[in-house]
Short mmCIF file of C-alpha atoms in Angstrom, two decimals:
data_model
loop_
_atom_site.label_atom_id
_atom_site.label_comp_id
_atom_site.label_asym_id
_atom_site.label_seq_id
_atom_site.Cartn_x
_atom_site.Cartn_y
_atom_site.Cartn_z
CA MET A 1 14.60 -0.19 -27.82
CA ARG A 2 12.56 -3.21 -28.94
CA LEU A 3 13.69 -6.79 -28.90
CA ILE A 4 11.77 -9.62 -30.55
CA THR A 5 12.92 -13.16 -30.05
CA ASP A 6 11.58 -16.64 -30.72
CA SER A 7 8.07 -15.79 -31.94
CA ARG A 8 6.96 -19.31 -32.86
CA HIS A 9 3.25 -19.79 -32.44
CA ASN A 10 0.53 -21.95 -33.89
CA ASP A 11 -1.60 -20.44 -36.68
CA LEU A 12 -4.73 -21.83 -35.07
CA GLU A 13 -3.90 -20.07 -31.81
CA VAL A 14 -3.44 -16.78 -33.68
CA ALA A 15 -6.80 -17.26 -35.37
CA ARG A 16 -8.43 -17.98 -32.03
CA ARG A 17 -7.01 -14.79 -30.55
CA ARG A 18 -8.17 -12.74 -33.53
CA ARG A 19 -11.72 -14.15 -33.38
CA GLY A 20 -11.89 -13.11 -29.73
CA SER A 21 -10.57 -9.63 -30.38
CA LEU A 22 -13.91 -7.93 -31.06
CA GLU A 23 -14.89 -7.86 -27.40
CA ARG A 24 -13.37 -5.13 -25.25
CA PRO A 25 -10.80 -6.89 -23.04
CA LYS A 26 -10.41 -6.65 -19.30
CA LEU A 27 -7.10 -5.14 -18.22
CA VAL A 28 -6.23 -6.76 -14.89
CA CYS A 29 -3.60 -4.77 -12.97
CA PHE A 30 -1.34 -5.95 -10.14
CA HIS A 31 0.46 -3.30 -8.06
CA HIS A 32 4.04 -3.05 -6.86
CA ALA A 33 5.24 -3.83 -3.32
CA GLY A 34 3.86 -1.52 -0.65
CA ALA A 35 1.18 -0.12 -2.96
CA GLY A 36 -2.48 -0.82 -3.65
CA SER A 37 -5.03 -0.53 -6.40
CA SER A 38 -4.84 3.27 -6.19
CA ALA A 39 -1.64 2.99 -8.28
CA PHE A 40 -3.98 2.58 -11.26
CA ALA A 41 -6.58 5.19 -10.28
CA SER A 42 -6.07 7.35 -13.37
CA TRP A 43 -5.75 4.56 -15.90
CA GLN A 44 -9.36 4.18 -17.00
CA LYS A 45 -9.45 7.82 -18.08
CA ILE A 46 -6.33 7.33 -20.20
CA ILE A 47 -7.29 3.93 -21.61
CA GLY A 48 -10.87 4.97 -22.30
CA GLU A 49 -13.05 2.50 -24.16
CA ALA A 50 -10.13 0.35 -25.29
CA ALA A 51 -10.32 -1.86 -22.20
CA GLU A 52 -11.98 -2.10 -18.82
CA VAL A 53 -9.34 -1.52 -16.15
CA VAL A 54 -9.62 -4.03 -13.30
CA PRO A 55 -7.22 -3.02 -10.49
CA VAL A 56 -6.66 -5.90 -8.09
CA THR A 57 -6.64 -5.10 -4.39
CA LEU A 58 -4.65 -7.64 -2.39
CA PRO A 59 -5.50 -8.16 1.30
CA GLY A 60 -3.96 -5.81 3.84
CA ARG A 61 -4.35 -2.48 2.02
CA ASP A 62 -6.93 0.01 0.75
CA GLN A 63 -10.47 -1.21 1.46
CA ARG A 64 -9.05 -4.59 2.56
CA LYS A 65 -6.69 -3.12 5.13
CA ALA A 66 -8.12 -5.15 8.02
CA GLU A 67 -7.38 -8.47 6.30
CA PRO A 68 -4.06 -10.28 6.85
CA ARG A 69 -1.57 -9.79 4.05
CA ILE A 70 -0.59 -12.74 1.87
CA THR A 71 3.04 -13.89 1.80
CA ASP A 72 2.51 -17.41 0.39
CA ALA A 73 2.48 -18.01 -3.38
CA ASP A 74 -0.15 -20.78 -3.36
CA GLN A 75 -2.45 -18.75 -1.14
CA LEU A 76 -2.09 -15.80 -3.50
CA ILE A 77 -3.05 -17.86 -6.56
CA GLU A 78 -6.08 -19.26 -4.73
CA GLU A 79 -7.10 -15.71 -3.77
CA LEU A 80 -6.81 -14.52 -7.36
CA HIS A 81 -8.76 -17.47 -8.74
CA THR A 82 -11.56 -16.65 -6.29
CA GLN A 83 -11.49 -12.92 -6.98
CA LEU A 84 -11.10 -13.00 -10.76
CA GLY A 85 -11.98 -16.45 -12.06
CA ASP A 86 -15.59 -15.86 -13.10
CA THR A 87 -14.66 -12.73 -15.07
CA LEU A 88 -11.57 -14.11 -16.79
CA ASN A 89 -13.26 -17.36 -17.76
CA THR A 90 -15.80 -15.50 -19.90
CA HIS A 91 -13.97 -12.41 -21.26
CA PRO A 92 -10.74 -11.74 -23.17
CA TYR A 93 -8.16 -10.20 -20.87
CA ILE A 94 -4.69 -8.71 -20.54
CA LEU A 95 -2.60 -8.98 -17.38
CA TYR A 96 -0.37 -6.11 -16.28
CA GLY A 97 1.93 -6.32 -13.28
CA HIS A 98 4.39 -3.74 -12.01
CA SER A 99 7.53 -4.80 -10.12
CA MET A 100 6.25 -7.38 -7.60
CA GLY A 101 3.02 -7.27 -9.58
CA GLY A 102 4.90 -8.57 -12.61
CA LEU A 103 5.73 -11.73 -10.70
CA VAL A 104 2.08 -11.96 -9.66
CA ALA A 105 0.94 -11.63 -13.29
CA TYR A 106 3.41 -14.26 -14.51
CA ASN A 107 2.56 -16.80 -11.82
CA PHE A 108 -1.18 -16.24 -12.15
CA ALA A 109 -1.04 -16.66 -15.93
CA ARG A 110 0.92 -19.91 -15.54
CA ALA A 111 -1.54 -21.20 -12.95
CA ARG A 112 -4.49 -20.57 -15.26
CA GLU A 113 -2.73 -22.20 -18.18
CA ARG A 114 -1.83 -25.27 -16.12
CA ALA A 115 -5.45 -25.56 -14.98
CA GLY A 116 -6.68 -25.48 -18.57
CA LEU A 117 -8.42 -22.13 -18.09
CA PRO A 118 -8.51 -19.40 -20.76
CA SER A 119 -5.10 -17.78 -21.00
CA PRO A 120 -4.52 -14.03 -21.28
CA ALA A 121 -4.33 -12.49 -24.73
CA LEU A 122 -1.19 -10.75 -23.52
CA VAL A 123 0.92 -10.61 -20.34
CA VAL A 124 2.60 -7.26 -19.74
CA ILE A 125 5.43 -7.01 -17.23
CA GLY A 126 6.65 -3.62 -16.01
CA ALA A 127 9.85 -3.01 -14.00
CA THR A 128 10.30 -6.71 -13.28
CA GLN A 129 13.39 -8.77 -14.04
CA ALA A 130 13.00 -12.36 -15.21
CA PRO A 131 12.22 -14.64 -12.24
CA HIS A 132 15.59 -16.41 -12.21
CA LEU A 133 17.24 -13.08 -11.36
CA ALA A 134 17.26 -11.69 -7.82
CA SER A 135 16.05 -8.15 -7.21
CA PRO A 136 18.37 -5.88 -5.19
CA LEU A 137 15.47 -5.36 -2.81
CA GLN A 138 15.31 -9.06 -2.00
CA THR A 139 18.81 -8.86 -0.52
CA GLY A 140 17.46 -6.40 2.05
CA LEU A 141 14.50 -8.51 3.08
CA GLU A 142 15.75 -9.15 6.62
CA LEU A 143 17.47 -5.81 7.18
CA PRO A 144 16.50 -3.74 10.26
CA ASP A 145 13.78 -1.20 9.57
CA ARG A 146 16.00 1.85 9.21
CA GLU A 147 18.42 0.10 6.85
CA LEU A 148 15.62 -1.26 4.70
CA LEU A 149 14.11 2.22 4.46
CA GLN A 150 17.47 3.58 3.36
CA LEU A 151 17.74 0.86 0.71
CA LEU A 152 14.29 1.71 -0.62
CA VAL A 153 15.17 5.40 -0.74
CA ALA A 154 18.43 4.65 -2.54
CA HIS A 155 16.45 2.92 -5.29
CA GLN A 156 13.91 5.78 -5.46
CA THR A 157 10.93 3.73 -4.32
CA LEU A 158 10.38 5.97 -1.28
CA PRO A 159 10.97 9.72 -0.86
CA PRO A 160 14.25 10.92 0.74
CA GLN A 161 12.63 11.77 4.09
CA ALA A 162 11.78 8.09 4.63
CA ALA A 163 15.48 7.33 5.19
CA GLN A 164 15.29 8.98 8.61
CA GLY A 165 12.56 6.62 9.77
CA GLY A 166 9.75 7.68 12.03
CA ARG A 167 6.29 6.42 12.92
CA LEU A 168 4.73 6.84 9.46
CA TRP A 169 7.45 4.92 7.66
CA GLU A 170 8.31 2.30 10.30
CA GLN A 171 4.81 1.49 11.57
CA HIS A 172 2.58 2.03 8.55
CA VAL A 173 4.55 1.84 5.31
CA LEU A 174 7.35 -0.62 6.01
CA PRO A 175 5.27 -3.54 7.35
CA VAL A 176 3.33 -3.64 4.07
CA VAL A 177 6.50 -3.37 1.99
CA ARG A 178 8.26 -6.09 3.99
CA ASP A 179 5.35 -8.53 3.68
CA ASP A 180 5.13 -7.81 -0.04
CA LEU A 181 8.85 -8.51 -0.40
CA HIS A 182 8.27 -11.85 1.32
CA LEU A 183 5.50 -12.55 -1.18
CA ALA A 184 7.82 -11.61 -4.04
CA GLN A 185 10.44 -13.99 -2.67
CA ALA A 186 7.87 -16.79 -2.58
CA LEU A 187 6.91 -16.06 -6.18
CA LEU A 188 10.57 -16.06 -7.24
CA THR A 189 11.05 -19.56 -5.83
CA ALA A 190 7.93 -20.98 -7.51
CA GLU A 191 8.25 -23.29 -10.52
CA ARG A 192 9.43 -21.44 -13.63
CA THR A 193 7.95 -22.55 -16.93
CA PRO A 194 7.28 -20.73 -20.21
CA LEU A 195 3.99 -18.96 -20.83
CA GLN A 196 1.56 -19.90 -23.57
CA ALA A 197 0.61 -16.23 -23.97
CA PRO A 198 2.83 -13.61 -25.63
CA LEU A 199 4.68 -11.26 -23.32
CA LEU A 200 5.43 -7.55 -23.51
CA ALA A 201 8.03 -6.22 -21.06
CA LEU A 202 8.47 -2.55 -20.14
CA ALA A 203 11.79 -1.22 -18.88
CA ALA A 204 12.63 2.26 -17.59
CA ARG A 205 15.91 3.85 -18.56
CA ARG A 206 16.76 4.92 -15.00
CA ASP A 207 15.52 1.83 -13.17
CA THR A 208 18.25 0.59 -10.78
CA ILE A 209 16.17 -2.32 -9.50
CA SER A 210 15.10 -3.92 -12.78
CA PRO A 211 17.56 -2.82 -15.49
CA LEU A 212 16.98 -3.54 -19.15
CA HIS A 213 19.46 -6.42 -19.33
CA GLY A 214 17.48 -8.28 -16.65
CA ILE A 215 14.13 -7.59 -18.28
CA ILE A 216 15.33 -8.86 -21.67
CA GLU A 217 15.78 -12.31 -20.11
CA TRP A 218 11.99 -12.70 -20.00
CA ALA A 219 12.44 -13.83 -23.61
CA ASP A 220 13.17 -17.34 -22.33
CA TYR A 221 9.69 -17.48 -20.78
CA ALA A 222 7.73 -16.33 -23.83
CA PRO A 223 8.05 -18.72 -26.80
CA ALA A 224 4.70 -17.42 -28.12
CA GLY A 225 6.23 -13.98 -28.65
CA PHE A 226 8.29 -11.45 -26.74
CA THR A 227 8.72 -7.68 -27.06
CA VAL A 228 10.59 -5.12 -24.97
CA ARG A 229 9.76 -1.44 -24.89
CA THR A 230 11.72 1.16 -22.97
CA VAL A 231 10.18 4.21 -21.33
CA GLU A 232 11.49 7.25 -19.51
CA GLY A 233 11.62 7.25 -15.72
CA ASP A 234 12.78 5.17 -12.78
CA HIS A 235 11.42 2.04 -11.13
CA LEU A 236 8.03 3.61 -10.40
CA PHE A 237 7.28 4.75 -13.94
CA VAL A 238 3.84 3.21 -13.37
CA HIS A 239 2.79 6.60 -11.98
CA GLY A 240 3.30 8.30 -15.36
CA ASN A 241 1.06 8.22 -18.43
CA LYS A 242 3.24 6.19 -20.79
CA THR A 243 2.37 2.74 -19.43
CA PRO A 244 -1.42 3.10 -19.73
CA GLN A 245 -0.91 4.62 -23.18
CA ILE A 246 1.04 1.54 -24.29
CA LEU A 247 -1.61 -0.73 -22.81
CA ARG A 248 -4.33 1.27 -24.52
CA GLU A 249 -2.66 0.64 -27.85
CA ALA A 250 -2.38 -3.09 -27.18
CA ALA A 251 -6.00 -3.32 -26.01
CA MET A 252 -7.27 -1.41 -29.05
CA ARG A 253 -5.49 -3.86 -31.31
CA LEU A 254 -7.23 -6.72 -29.54
CA HIS A 255 -10.57 -4.93 -29.61
CA THR A 256 -10.64 -3.51 -33.15
CA GLY A 257 -7.57 -4.65 -35.07
CA HIS A 258 -7.11 -1.15 -36.54
CA ILE A 259 -4.12 0.27 -34.67
CA PRO A 260 -1.08 1.08 -36.87
CA THR A 261 1.69 -1.49 -36.61
CA GLU A 262 4.34 0.91 -35.36
CA TYR A 263 2.29 1.56 -32.21
CA ASP A 264 1.24 -2.00 -31.65
CA PRO A 265 3.25 -4.45 -29.50
CA LEU A 266 0.94 -7.31 -30.46
CA ALA A 267 1.58 -6.71 -34.14
CA MET A 268 5.31 -6.93 -33.49
CA TRP A 269 5.19 -10.49 -32.23
CA ARG A 270 2.74 -11.52 -34.94
CA GLU A 271 4.96 -10.13 -37.66
CA ALA A 272 7.99 -11.93 -36.27
CA SER A 273 6.52 -15.36 -36.95
#
């Protein structure tokens, strides 16, 4: 299913984007709650020369495990400006965020636009409802450990054995997930304004956390152009190959302008003007 709505945009802005399309874009990736940059480990191989994959590692995981995790929205944006600013100020780029990462991508794009910094060529949101809608996981934010684990298992974000608890899940996995849910809550309560960049939203057919009807409501935040694409899978479809394939197509359009329209989400919003 594809939905295009309200694709008004300025012809000069379209021309600016097309002039910048010859340089291979950066594809900046923000992971889901409880995960790390390893969620995108296979993406460069799939995306190839279409874009340079830039997985973002937030504090408190992977090689930054010893650092305190961020649960404050303003602190997160400051961290991302520091980590990514020099690169994004001088290169075309696409933002991709999965689940919690979708909220990160949206808020970071807005922060750059408000600061007068170069905006993304495209914001891609995967498995993330529009920010005025509450995720079912947010309702379990303060649940006891075992009940929160059971909620996560019920929504297929953890394997079935996690529901029984134990040291691995309660001492190592759950603290990261809980802090990330606090961060997501902070991002949900931040100011909500439309993006200047076009937005592509990805929805999985079996996603019980971010169903299609909630993802479609991102249209209100994307007056420059909005597209929805559905994929097979559940909430963690990020682990499959379809998402990087879609992003490869979008990046190739930006880079070369020679991808057929039927495979090109950017062409969809351009044609809708």
